[in-house]
mmCIF file with all atom_site columns, C-alpha atoms in Angstrom:
data_model
loop_
_atom_site.group_PDB
_atom_site.id
_atom_site.type_symbol
_atom_site.label_atom_id
_atom_site.label_alt_id
_atom_site.label_comp_id
_atom_site.label_asym_id
_atom_site.label_entity_id
_atom_site.label_seq_id
_atom_site.pdbx_PDB_ins_code
_atom_site.Cartn_x
_atom_site.Cartn_y
_atom_site.Cartn_z
_atom_site.occupancy
_atom_site.B_iso_or_equiv
_atom_site.pdbx_formal_charge
_atom_site.auth_seq_id
_atom_site.auth_comp_id
_atom_site.auth_asym_id
_atom_site.auth_atom_id
_atom_site.pdbx_PDB_model_num
ATOM 1   C CA . GLU A 1 1   ? 11.984  -24.007 14.948 1.00 0.00 ? 1   GLU A CA 1
ATOM 2   C CA . ASP A 1 2   ? 9.462   -21.282 13.357 1.00 0.00 ? 2   ASP A CA 1
ATOM 3   C CA . GLN A 1 3   ? 11.625  -18.523 11.799 1.00 0.00 ? 3   GLN A CA 1
ATOM 4   C CA . VAL A 1 4   ? 10.527  -15.101 10.105 1.00 0.00 ? 4   VAL A CA 1
ATOM 5   C CA . THR A 1 5   ? 13.000  -12.816 8.112  1.00 0.00 ? 5   THR A CA 1
ATOM 6   C CA . GLN A 1 6   ? 11.724  -10.379 6.499  1.00 0.00 ? 6   GLN A CA 1
ATOM 7   C CA . SER A 1 7   ? 13.653  -7.771  3.874  1.00 0.00 ? 7   SER A CA 1
ATOM 8   C CA . PRO A 1 8   ? 15.403  -5.459  3.673  1.00 0.00 ? 8   PRO A CA 1
ATOM 9   C CA . GLU A 1 9   ? 16.343  -4.026  7.282  1.00 0.00 ? 9   GLU A CA 1
ATOM 10  C CA . ALA A 1 10  ? 15.179  -0.659  6.124  1.00 0.00 ? 10  ALA A CA 1
ATOM 11  C CA . LEU A 1 11  ? 13.999  0.923   2.769  1.00 0.00 ? 11  LEU A CA 1
ATOM 12  C CA . ARG A 1 12  ? 15.251  4.399   1.063  1.00 0.00 ? 12  ARG A CA 1
ATOM 13  C CA . LEU A 1 13  ? 12.927  5.560   -1.265 1.00 0.00 ? 13  LEU A CA 1
ATOM 14  C CA . GLN A 1 14  ? 11.829  8.937   -3.450 1.00 0.00 ? 14  GLN A CA 1
ATOM 15  C CA . GLU A 1 15  ? 7.920   9.264   -2.500 1.00 0.00 ? 15  GLU A CA 1
ATOM 16  C CA . GLY A 1 16  ? 6.510   7.267   -6.114 1.00 0.00 ? 16  GLY A CA 1
ATOM 17  C CA . GLU A 1 17  ? 9.281   4.914   -6.156 1.00 0.00 ? 17  GLU A CA 1
ATOM 18  C CA . SER A 1 18  ? 7.268   1.269   -5.965 1.00 0.00 ? 18  SER A CA 1
ATOM 19  C CA . SER A 1 19  ? 8.488   -1.604  -4.783 1.00 0.00 ? 19  SER A CA 1
ATOM 20  C CA . SER A 1 20  ? 8.242   -4.061  -1.885 1.00 0.00 ? 20  SER A CA 1
ATOM 21  C CA . LEU A 1 21  ? 8.490   -5.880  1.129  1.00 0.00 ? 21  LEU A CA 1
ATOM 22  C CA . ASN A 1 22  ? 9.825   -9.261  1.603  1.00 0.00 ? 22  ASN A CA 1
ATOM 23  C CA . CYS A 1 23  ? 8.598   -11.271 4.663  1.00 0.00 ? 23  CYS A CA 1
ATOM 24  C CA . SER A 1 24  ? 9.702   -15.010 4.363  1.00 0.00 ? 24  SER A CA 1
ATOM 25  C CA . TYR A 1 25  ? 8.795   -17.498 6.841  1.00 0.00 ? 25  TYR A CA 1
ATOM 26  C CA . THR A 1 26  ? 9.543   -21.722 8.337  1.00 0.00 ? 26  THR A CA 1
ATOM 27  C CA . VAL A 1 27  ? 7.106   -22.466 10.042 1.00 0.00 ? 27  VAL A CA 1
ATOM 28  C CA . SER A 1 28  ? 5.044   -25.457 10.958 1.00 0.00 ? 28  SER A CA 1
ATOM 29  C CA . GLY A 1 29  ? 1.428   -24.778 10.625 1.00 0.00 ? 29  GLY A CA 1
ATOM 30  C CA . LEU A 1 30  ? 0.319   -21.738 9.698  1.00 0.00 ? 30  LEU A CA 1
ATOM 31  C CA . ARG A 1 31  ? -3.038  -20.421 10.680 1.00 0.00 ? 31  ARG A CA 1
ATOM 32  C CA . GLY A 1 32  ? -2.767  -16.821 9.151  1.00 0.00 ? 32  GLY A CA 1
ATOM 33  C CA . LEU A 1 33  ? 0.059   -13.555 8.732  1.00 0.00 ? 33  LEU A CA 1
ATOM 34  C CA . PHE A 1 34  ? -0.156  -10.458 9.544  1.00 0.00 ? 34  PHE A CA 1
ATOM 35  C CA . TRP A 1 35  ? 1.531   -7.485  8.873  1.00 0.00 ? 35  TRP A CA 1
ATOM 36  C CA . TYR A 1 36  ? 0.981   -4.083  11.187 1.00 0.00 ? 36  TYR A CA 1
ATOM 37  C CA . ARG A 1 37  ? 2.718   -0.882  10.422 1.00 0.00 ? 37  ARG A CA 1
ATOM 38  C CA . GLN A 1 38  ? 4.758   0.823   13.011 1.00 0.00 ? 38  GLN A CA 1
ATOM 39  C CA . ASP A 1 39  ? 5.406   4.508   13.726 1.00 0.00 ? 39  ASP A CA 1
ATOM 40  C CA . PRO A 1 40  ? 8.372   5.472   16.294 1.00 0.00 ? 40  PRO A CA 1
ATOM 41  C CA . GLY A 1 41  ? 7.584   5.754   19.856 1.00 0.00 ? 41  GLY A CA 1
ATOM 42  C CA . LYS A 1 42  ? 4.150   3.518   19.184 1.00 0.00 ? 42  LYS A CA 1
ATOM 43  C CA . GLY A 1 43  ? 2.686   0.669   19.572 1.00 0.00 ? 43  GLY A CA 1
ATOM 44  C CA . PRO A 1 44  ? 2.134   -1.879  15.641 1.00 0.00 ? 44  PRO A CA 1
ATOM 45  C CA . GLU A 1 45  ? -1.621  -0.852  14.254 1.00 0.00 ? 45  GLU A CA 1
ATOM 46  C CA . PHE A 1 46  ? -2.642  -3.722  11.854 1.00 0.00 ? 46  PHE A CA 1
ATOM 47  C CA . LEU A 1 47  ? -3.480  -3.797  9.006  1.00 0.00 ? 47  LEU A CA 1
ATOM 48  C CA . PHE A 1 48  ? -3.631  -6.884  6.970  1.00 0.00 ? 48  PHE A CA 1
ATOM 49  C CA . THR A 1 49  ? -4.641  -10.895 7.696  1.00 0.00 ? 49  THR A CA 1
ATOM 50  C CA . LEU A 1 50  ? -3.472  -13.332 5.080  1.00 0.00 ? 50  LEU A CA 1
ATOM 51  C CA . TYR A 1 51  ? -4.748  -17.313 5.658  1.00 0.00 ? 51  TYR A CA 1
ATOM 52  C CA . SER A 1 52  ? -3.545  -19.114 2.079  1.00 0.00 ? 52  SER A CA 1
ATOM 53  C CA . ALA A 1 53  ? -2.001  -18.771 -0.856 1.00 0.00 ? 53  ALA A CA 1
ATOM 54  C CA . GLY A 1 54  ? -2.864  -17.019 -3.786 1.00 0.00 ? 54  GLY A CA 1
ATOM 55  C CA . GLU A 1 55  ? -4.820  -14.385 -0.707 1.00 0.00 ? 55  GLU A CA 1
ATOM 56  C CA . GLU A 1 56  ? -4.535  -10.716 -1.891 1.00 0.00 ? 56  GLU A CA 1
ATOM 57  C CA . LYS A 1 57  ? -5.608  -7.853  0.520  1.00 0.00 ? 57  LYS A CA 1
ATOM 58  C CA . GLU A 1 58  ? -4.963  -4.067  -0.737 1.00 0.00 ? 58  GLU A CA 1
ATOM 59  C CA . LYS A 1 59  ? -5.673  -0.837  0.996  1.00 0.00 ? 59  LYS A CA 1
ATOM 60  C CA . GLU A 1 60  ? -4.443  2.611   -0.467 1.00 0.00 ? 60  GLU A CA 1
ATOM 61  C CA . ARG A 1 61  ? -1.137  2.676   -2.020 1.00 0.00 ? 61  ARG A CA 1
ATOM 62  C CA . LEU A 1 62  ? -1.106  -1.161  0.159  1.00 0.00 ? 62  LEU A CA 1
ATOM 63  C CA . LYS A 1 63  ? -0.955  -4.863  -0.895 1.00 0.00 ? 63  LYS A CA 1
ATOM 64  C CA . ALA A 1 64  ? -0.032  -7.264  0.303  1.00 0.00 ? 64  ALA A CA 1
ATOM 65  C CA . THR A 1 65  ? 0.213   -11.134 -0.694 1.00 0.00 ? 65  THR A CA 1
ATOM 66  C CA . LEU A 1 66  ? 0.546   -14.948 0.096  1.00 0.00 ? 66  LEU A CA 1
ATOM 67  C CA . THR A 1 67  ? 2.252   -17.587 -1.706 1.00 0.00 ? 67  THR A CA 1
ATOM 68  C CA . LYS A 1 68  ? 3.066   -21.288 0.805  1.00 0.00 ? 68  LYS A CA 1
ATOM 69  C CA . LYS A 1 69  ? 6.820   -19.908 2.137  1.00 0.00 ? 69  LYS A CA 1
ATOM 70  C CA . GLU A 1 70  ? 6.210   -15.824 1.985  1.00 0.00 ? 70  GLU A CA 1
ATOM 71  C CA . SER A 1 71  ? 4.889   -12.876 2.616  1.00 0.00 ? 71  SER A CA 1
ATOM 72  C CA . PHE A 1 72  ? 5.159   -9.413  0.238  1.00 0.00 ? 72  PHE A CA 1
ATOM 73  C CA . LEU A 1 73  ? 3.686   -6.047  0.888  1.00 0.00 ? 73  LEU A CA 1
ATOM 74  C CA . HIS A 1 74  ? 4.623   -3.712  -2.410 1.00 0.00 ? 74  HIS A CA 1
ATOM 75  C CA . ILE A 1 75  ? 3.708   -0.213  -1.960 1.00 0.00 ? 75  ILE A CA 1
ATOM 76  C CA . THR A 1 76  ? 2.831   1.854   -4.878 1.00 0.00 ? 76  THR A CA 1
ATOM 77  C CA . ALA A 1 77  ? 3.750   5.165   -5.807 1.00 0.00 ? 77  ALA A CA 1
ATOM 78  C CA . PRO A 1 78  ? 4.819   5.984   -1.603 1.00 0.00 ? 78  PRO A CA 1
ATOM 79  C CA . LYS A 1 79  ? 4.489   9.301   -0.180 1.00 0.00 ? 79  LYS A CA 1
ATOM 80  C CA . PRO A 1 80  ? 6.335   10.553  3.077  1.00 0.00 ? 80  PRO A CA 1
ATOM 81  C CA . GLU A 1 81  ? 3.612   10.086  5.803  1.00 0.00 ? 81  GLU A CA 1
ATOM 82  C CA . ASP A 1 82  ? 4.226   5.901   4.078  1.00 0.00 ? 82  ASP A CA 1
ATOM 83  C CA . SER A 1 83  ? 7.409   5.653   6.345  1.00 0.00 ? 83  SER A CA 1
ATOM 84  C CA . ALA A 1 84  ? 7.425   3.494   9.321  1.00 0.00 ? 84  ALA A CA 1
ATOM 85  C CA . THR A 1 85  ? 8.406   0.247   10.001 1.00 0.00 ? 85  THR A CA 1
ATOM 86  C CA . TYR A 1 86  ? 6.401   -2.999  8.919  1.00 0.00 ? 86  TYR A CA 1
ATOM 87  C CA . LEU A 1 87  ? 5.653   -5.799  10.617 1.00 0.00 ? 87  LEU A CA 1
ATOM 88  C CA . CYS A 1 88  ? 4.925   -9.403  9.577  1.00 0.00 ? 88  CYS A CA 1
ATOM 89  C CA . ALA A 1 89  ? 4.025   -11.425 12.221 1.00 0.00 ? 89  ALA A CA 1
ATOM 90  C CA . VAL A 1 90  ? 2.976   -15.299 11.927 1.00 0.00 ? 90  VAL A CA 1
ATOM 91  C CA . LYS A 1 91  ? 0.078   -17.193 13.720 1.00 0.00 ? 91  LYS A CA 1
ATOM 92  C CA . THR A 1 92  ? 1.211   -20.788 14.099 1.00 0.00 ? 92  THR A CA 1
ATOM 93  C CA . GLY A 1 93  ? -0.397  -23.927 16.511 1.00 0.00 ? 93  GLY A CA 1
ATOM 94  C CA . ALA A 1 94  ? 0.575   -22.122 19.381 1.00 0.00 ? 94  ALA A CA 1
ATOM 95  C CA . ASN A 1 95  ? -1.978  -19.623 18.730 1.00 0.00 ? 95  ASN A CA 1
ATOM 96  C CA . ASN A 1 96  ? 0.533   -16.606 19.370 1.00 0.00 ? 96  ASN A CA 1
ATOM 97  C CA . LEU A 1 97  ? 1.465   -14.244 17.054 1.00 0.00 ? 97  LEU A CA 1
ATOM 98  C CA . PHE A 1 98  ? 5.502   -14.154 16.222 1.00 0.00 ? 98  PHE A CA 1
ATOM 99  C CA . PHE A 1 99  ? 6.430   -11.187 14.413 1.00 0.00 ? 99  PHE A CA 1
ATOM 100 C CA . GLY A 1 100 ? 9.743   -10.004 12.547 1.00 0.00 ? 100 GLY A CA 1
ATOM 101 C CA . THR A 1 101 ? 12.333  -7.418  13.509 1.00 0.00 ? 101 THR A CA 1
ATOM 102 C CA . GLY A 1 102 ? 10.652  -5.349  10.532 1.00 0.00 ? 102 GLY A CA 1
ATOM 103 C CA . THR A 1 103 ? 11.739  -3.425  7.602  1.00 0.00 ? 103 THR A CA 1
ATOM 104 C CA . ARG A 1 104 ? 12.256  0.653   8.400  1.00 0.00 ? 104 ARG A CA 1
ATOM 105 C CA . LEU A 1 105 ? 10.811  2.404   5.740  1.00 0.00 ? 105 LEU A CA 1
ATOM 106 C CA . THR A 1 106 ? 11.531  5.499   4.875  1.00 0.00 ? 106 THR A CA 1
ATOM 107 C CA . VAL A 1 107 ? 10.257  8.046   1.708  1.00 0.00 ? 107 VAL A CA 1
ATOM 108 C CA . ILE A 1 108 ? 11.810  10.945  1.282  1.00 0.00 ? 108 ILE A CA 1
ATOM 109 C CA . PRO A 1 109 ? 9.870   14.296  -0.388 1.00 0.00 ? 109 PRO A CA 1
ATOM 110 C CA . ASP B 2 1   ? -13.881 5.003   20.078 1.00 0.00 ? 1   ASP B CA 1
ATOM 111 C CA . ALA B 2 2   ? -13.209 1.154   21.252 1.00 0.00 ? 2   ALA B CA 1
ATOM 112 C CA . MET B 2 3   ? -9.254  1.308   22.573 1.00 0.00 ? 3   MET B CA 1
ATOM 113 C CA . VAL B 2 4   ? -6.253  0.017   23.770 1.00 0.00 ? 4   VAL B CA 1
ATOM 114 C CA . ILE B 2 5   ? -4.856  2.323   26.600 1.00 0.00 ? 5   ILE B CA 1
ATOM 115 C CA . GLN B 2 6   ? -1.419  2.201   28.939 1.00 0.00 ? 6   GLN B CA 1
ATOM 116 C CA . ASN B 2 7   ? -0.271  4.083   31.905 1.00 0.00 ? 7   ASN B CA 1
ATOM 117 C CA . PRO B 2 8   ? 1.827   5.763   32.273 1.00 0.00 ? 8   PRO B CA 1
ATOM 118 C CA . ARG B 2 9   ? 3.561   5.818   28.851 1.00 0.00 ? 9   ARG B CA 1
ATOM 119 C CA . TYR B 2 10  ? 7.640   6.130   30.220 1.00 0.00 ? 10  TYR B CA 1
ATOM 120 C CA . GLN B 2 11  ? 8.157   5.771   33.292 1.00 0.00 ? 11  GLN B CA 1
ATOM 121 C CA . VAL B 2 12  ? 12.038  5.252   35.144 1.00 0.00 ? 12  VAL B CA 1
ATOM 122 C CA . THR B 2 13  ? 12.551  2.668   37.917 1.00 0.00 ? 13  THR B CA 1
ATOM 123 C CA . GLN B 2 14  ? 15.943  2.270   39.372 1.00 0.00 ? 14  GLN B CA 1
ATOM 124 C CA . PHE B 2 15  ? 17.429  -1.545  39.590 1.00 0.00 ? 15  PHE B CA 1
ATOM 125 C CA . GLY B 2 16  ? 15.984  -3.563  41.582 1.00 0.00 ? 16  GLY B CA 1
ATOM 126 C CA . LYS B 2 17  ? 12.143  -1.189  42.670 1.00 0.00 ? 17  LYS B CA 1
ATOM 127 C CA . PRO B 2 18  ? 9.688   -3.149  41.736 1.00 0.00 ? 18  PRO B CA 1
ATOM 128 C CA . VAL B 2 19  ? 7.486   -1.601  39.165 1.00 0.00 ? 19  VAL B CA 1
ATOM 129 C CA . THR B 2 20  ? 4.092   -2.091  37.512 1.00 0.00 ? 20  THR B CA 1
ATOM 130 C CA . LEU B 2 21  ? 2.622   -0.847  34.416 1.00 0.00 ? 21  LEU B CA 1
ATOM 131 C CA . SER B 2 22  ? -1.107  -0.401  34.088 1.00 0.00 ? 22  SER B CA 1
ATOM 132 C CA . CYS B 2 23  ? -3.277  -2.073  30.401 1.00 0.00 ? 23  CYS B CA 1
ATOM 133 C CA . SER B 2 24  ? -6.541  -1.105  29.907 1.00 0.00 ? 24  SER B CA 1
ATOM 134 C CA . GLN B 2 25  ? -9.088  -1.827  26.807 1.00 0.00 ? 25  GLN B CA 1
ATOM 135 C CA . THR B 2 26  ? -12.766 -0.726  25.905 1.00 0.00 ? 26  THR B CA 1
ATOM 136 C CA . LEU B 2 27  ? -12.899 -3.481  23.520 1.00 0.00 ? 27  LEU B CA 1
ATOM 137 C CA . ASN B 2 28  ? -14.481 -6.408  25.690 1.00 0.00 ? 28  ASN B CA 1
ATOM 138 C CA . HIS B 2 29  ? -11.620 -8.606  24.131 1.00 0.00 ? 29  HIS B CA 1
ATOM 139 C CA . ASN B 2 30  ? -11.122 -11.797 25.377 1.00 0.00 ? 30  ASN B CA 1
ATOM 140 C CA . VAL B 2 31  ? -7.751  -11.951 25.043 1.00 0.00 ? 31  VAL B CA 1
ATOM 141 C CA . MET B 2 32  ? -4.881  -10.219 26.210 1.00 0.00 ? 32  MET B CA 1
ATOM 142 C CA . TYR B 2 33  ? -1.329  -9.602  25.753 1.00 0.00 ? 33  TYR B CA 1
ATOM 143 C CA . TRP B 2 34  ? 2.444   -8.581  27.625 1.00 0.00 ? 34  TRP B CA 1
ATOM 144 C CA . TYR B 2 35  ? 4.932   -7.830  24.257 1.00 0.00 ? 35  TYR B CA 1
ATOM 145 C CA . GLN B 2 36  ? 8.154   -6.888  25.376 1.00 0.00 ? 36  GLN B CA 1
ATOM 146 C CA . GLN B 2 37  ? 10.218  -4.721  22.302 1.00 0.00 ? 37  GLN B CA 1
ATOM 147 C CA . LYS B 2 38  ? 14.031  -3.611  22.604 1.00 0.00 ? 38  LYS B CA 1
ATOM 148 C CA . SER B 2 39  ? 15.493  -1.110  20.113 1.00 0.00 ? 39  SER B CA 1
ATOM 149 C CA . SER B 2 40  ? 15.582  -2.820  16.459 1.00 0.00 ? 40  SER B CA 1
ATOM 150 C CA . GLN B 2 41  ? 13.476  -5.994  18.086 1.00 0.00 ? 41  GLN B CA 1
ATOM 151 C CA . ALA B 2 42  ? 10.467  -7.811  17.153 1.00 0.00 ? 42  ALA B CA 1
ATOM 152 C CA . PRO B 2 43  ? 7.673   -7.880  19.539 1.00 0.00 ? 43  PRO B CA 1
ATOM 153 C CA . LYS B 2 44  ? 8.357   -10.908 21.474 1.00 0.00 ? 44  LYS B CA 1
ATOM 154 C CA . LEU B 2 45  ? 5.054   -12.492 23.924 1.00 0.00 ? 45  LEU B CA 1
ATOM 155 C CA . LEU B 2 46  ? 5.554   -12.478 27.643 1.00 0.00 ? 46  LEU B CA 1
ATOM 156 C CA . PHE B 2 47  ? 2.862   -14.208 28.290 1.00 0.00 ? 47  PHE B CA 1
ATOM 157 C CA . HIS B 2 48  ? -1.084  -13.597 28.275 1.00 0.00 ? 48  HIS B CA 1
ATOM 158 C CA . TYR B 2 49  ? -4.659  -14.199 29.649 1.00 0.00 ? 49  TYR B CA 1
ATOM 159 C CA . TYR B 2 50  ? -7.423  -15.637 28.423 1.00 0.00 ? 50  TYR B CA 1
ATOM 160 C CA . ASP B 2 51  ? -10.053 -14.784 30.085 1.00 0.00 ? 51  ASP B CA 1
ATOM 161 C CA . LYS B 2 52  ? -9.094  -15.535 33.755 1.00 0.00 ? 52  LYS B CA 1
ATOM 162 C CA . ASP B 2 53  ? -6.550  -17.863 32.252 1.00 0.00 ? 53  ASP B CA 1
ATOM 163 C CA . PHE B 2 54  ? -2.762  -17.268 32.334 1.00 0.00 ? 54  PHE B CA 1
ATOM 164 C CA . ASN B 2 55  ? -0.690  -18.192 29.660 1.00 0.00 ? 55  ASN B CA 1
ATOM 165 C CA . ASN B 2 56  ? 2.991   -18.102 30.254 1.00 0.00 ? 56  ASN B CA 1
ATOM 166 C CA . GLU B 2 57  ? 5.429   -18.251 27.566 1.00 0.00 ? 57  GLU B CA 1
ATOM 167 C CA . ALA B 2 58  ? 8.428   -20.676 28.304 1.00 0.00 ? 58  ALA B CA 1
ATOM 168 C CA . ASP B 2 59  ? 11.157  -18.342 27.644 1.00 0.00 ? 59  ASP B CA 1
ATOM 169 C CA . THR B 2 60  ? 10.659  -15.576 30.340 1.00 0.00 ? 60  THR B CA 1
ATOM 170 C CA . PRO B 2 61  ? 11.866  -14.574 33.483 1.00 0.00 ? 61  PRO B CA 1
ATOM 171 C CA . ASP B 2 62  ? 10.126  -15.092 36.591 1.00 0.00 ? 62  ASP B CA 1
ATOM 172 C CA . ASN B 2 63  ? 10.931  -11.828 36.869 1.00 0.00 ? 63  ASN B CA 1
ATOM 173 C CA . PHE B 2 64  ? 8.014   -10.551 35.079 1.00 0.00 ? 64  PHE B CA 1
ATOM 174 C CA . GLN B 2 65  ? 4.428   -11.540 36.249 1.00 0.00 ? 65  GLN B CA 1
ATOM 175 C CA . SER B 2 66  ? 0.663   -10.189 35.652 1.00 0.00 ? 66  SER B CA 1
ATOM 176 C CA . ARG B 2 67  ? -2.572  -9.829  36.892 1.00 0.00 ? 67  ARG B CA 1
ATOM 177 C CA . ARG B 2 68  ? -5.929  -9.434  35.390 1.00 0.00 ? 68  ARG B CA 1
ATOM 178 C CA . PRO B 2 69  ? -8.404  -8.504  37.834 1.00 0.00 ? 69  PRO B CA 1
ATOM 179 C CA . ASN B 2 70  ? -11.111 -8.593  35.297 1.00 0.00 ? 70  ASN B CA 1
ATOM 180 C CA . THR B 2 71  ? -11.840 -8.428  31.777 1.00 0.00 ? 71  THR B CA 1
ATOM 181 C CA . SER B 2 72  ? -10.298 -4.141  31.424 1.00 0.00 ? 72  SER B CA 1
ATOM 182 C CA . PHE B 2 73  ? -7.118  -4.207  33.270 1.00 0.00 ? 73  PHE B CA 1
ATOM 183 C CA . CYS B 2 74  ? -4.587  -6.446  32.906 1.00 0.00 ? 74  CYS B CA 1
ATOM 184 C CA . PHE B 2 75  ? -1.318  -5.282  34.935 1.00 0.00 ? 75  PHE B CA 1
ATOM 185 C CA . LEU B 2 76  ? 2.755   -6.385  33.867 1.00 0.00 ? 76  LEU B CA 1
ATOM 186 C CA . ASP B 2 77  ? 4.850   -6.161  37.316 1.00 0.00 ? 77  ASP B CA 1
ATOM 187 C CA . ILE B 2 78  ? 8.956   -5.954  37.304 1.00 0.00 ? 78  ILE B CA 1
ATOM 188 C CA . ARG B 2 79  ? 9.152   -7.829  40.832 1.00 0.00 ? 79  ARG B CA 1
ATOM 189 C CA . SER B 2 80  ? 13.273  -6.641  40.053 1.00 0.00 ? 80  SER B CA 1
ATOM 190 C CA . PRO B 2 81  ? 14.357  -4.712  37.161 1.00 0.00 ? 81  PRO B CA 1
ATOM 191 C CA . GLY B 2 82  ? 17.525  -5.569  35.612 1.00 0.00 ? 82  GLY B CA 1
ATOM 192 C CA . LEU B 2 83  ? 19.091  -3.115  32.739 1.00 0.00 ? 83  LEU B CA 1
ATOM 193 C CA . GLY B 2 84  ? 18.655  -5.230  30.511 1.00 0.00 ? 84  GLY B CA 1
ATOM 194 C CA . ASP B 2 85  ? 14.862  -4.819  31.464 1.00 0.00 ? 85  ASP B CA 1
ATOM 195 C CA . ALA B 2 86  ? 14.607  -1.205  29.458 1.00 0.00 ? 86  ALA B CA 1
ATOM 196 C CA . ALA B 2 87  ? 12.545  -1.684  26.481 1.00 0.00 ? 87  ALA B CA 1
ATOM 197 C CA . MET B 2 88  ? 8.969   -1.038  24.904 1.00 0.00 ? 88  MET B CA 1
ATOM 198 C CA . TYR B 2 89  ? 5.845   -3.009  26.671 1.00 0.00 ? 89  TYR B CA 1
ATOM 199 C CA . LEU B 2 90  ? 3.536   -3.358  24.507 1.00 0.00 ? 90  LEU B CA 1
ATOM 200 C CA . CYS B 2 91  ? -0.278  -4.460  25.057 1.00 0.00 ? 91  CYS B CA 1
ATOM 201 C CA . ALA B 2 92  ? -2.164  -6.528  23.240 1.00 0.00 ? 92  ALA B CA 1
ATOM 202 C CA . THR B 2 93  ? -5.641  -7.807  23.547 1.00 0.00 ? 93  THR B CA 1
ATOM 203 C CA . SER B 2 94  ? -8.351  -10.291 20.466 1.00 0.00 ? 94  SER B CA 1
ATOM 204 C CA . ARG B 2 95  ? -10.853 -11.053 20.748 1.00 0.00 ? 95  ARG B CA 1
ATOM 205 C CA . ASP B 2 96  ? -10.817 -15.146 20.890 1.00 0.00 ? 96  ASP B CA 1
ATOM 206 C CA . ILE B 2 97  ? -7.945  -17.076 21.368 1.00 0.00 ? 97  ILE B CA 1
ATOM 207 C CA . ARG B 2 98  ? -8.032  -18.032 17.691 1.00 0.00 ? 98  ARG B CA 1
ATOM 208 C CA . GLY B 2 99  ? -6.485  -14.518 17.468 1.00 0.00 ? 99  GLY B CA 1
ATOM 209 C CA . ASN B 2 100 ? -7.408  -13.457 14.191 1.00 0.00 ? 100 ASN B CA 1
ATOM 210 C CA . GLU B 2 101 ? -6.203  -9.363  14.569 1.00 0.00 ? 101 GLU B CA 1
ATOM 211 C CA . GLN B 2 102 ? -4.354  -8.284  17.873 1.00 0.00 ? 102 GLN B CA 1
ATOM 212 C CA . PHE B 2 103 ? -4.705  -4.850  18.649 1.00 0.00 ? 103 PHE B CA 1
ATOM 213 C CA . PHE B 2 104 ? -1.713  -3.001  20.439 1.00 0.00 ? 104 PHE B CA 1
ATOM 214 C CA . GLY B 2 105 ? -1.878  0.234   22.549 1.00 0.00 ? 105 GLY B CA 1
ATOM 215 C CA . PRO B 2 106 ? 0.864   2.822   22.777 1.00 0.00 ? 106 PRO B CA 1
ATOM 216 C CA . GLY B 2 107 ? 3.001   1.376   24.648 1.00 0.00 ? 107 GLY B CA 1
ATOM 217 C CA . THR B 2 108 ? 5.244   1.728   28.403 1.00 0.00 ? 108 THR B CA 1
ATOM 218 C CA . ARG B 2 109 ? 9.016   3.071   27.938 1.00 0.00 ? 109 ARG B CA 1
ATOM 219 C CA . LEU B 2 110 ? 10.932  1.866   30.581 1.00 0.00 ? 110 LEU B CA 1
ATOM 220 C CA . THR B 2 111 ? 13.918  3.096   31.593 1.00 0.00 ? 111 THR B CA 1
ATOM 221 C CA . VAL B 2 112 ? 15.856  1.518   33.946 1.00 0.00 ? 112 VAL B CA 1
ATOM 222 C CA . LEU B 2 113 ? 19.613  3.778   36.030 1.00 0.00 ? 113 LEU B CA 1
#
């Protein structure tokens, strides 16, 4: 059975304190791993797609990496506006997105 | 700006009273999806349309139906809402069935009294 597990469930960081969020997956036939940001009461906002182990993508203070079993979302020198829930999703042979439950990030000024 | 629009943003209905949620898109994407997201949970795919072809997830209750009258619009009908159907309903689109990135609307929060 396909599984996506995100950790930690919640993370509190001081502004400027870098850290990483983890997404581990067990799926048959990975066709892509996606990171989304979701603000309270809003729909998920697309951040990155990763397709193969070793791939990396960057956007501002965020960097996503992928191995054969997990993905990391690295946040460098976060700011309060980076506070959100970060969702990881995988696309499998069924061509549907299967989401993890997310990491709720709070960045304290 | 091209976007995914959902109406209403907040919907209150009574137990057992049918309700319809609306989604429209200006992206001209072929695929439209409906997700259910309960508090602090992952979005869960209910069904999707690839063009006019309807694809239902195996565990989506019969209480949930969908219509896509044209490329731009898709509706979610809940025939007899129960208390357990209270959730955020998210509409998303993608250019094709290979999916790549999906673009989400802001969601409709459904309350069932």
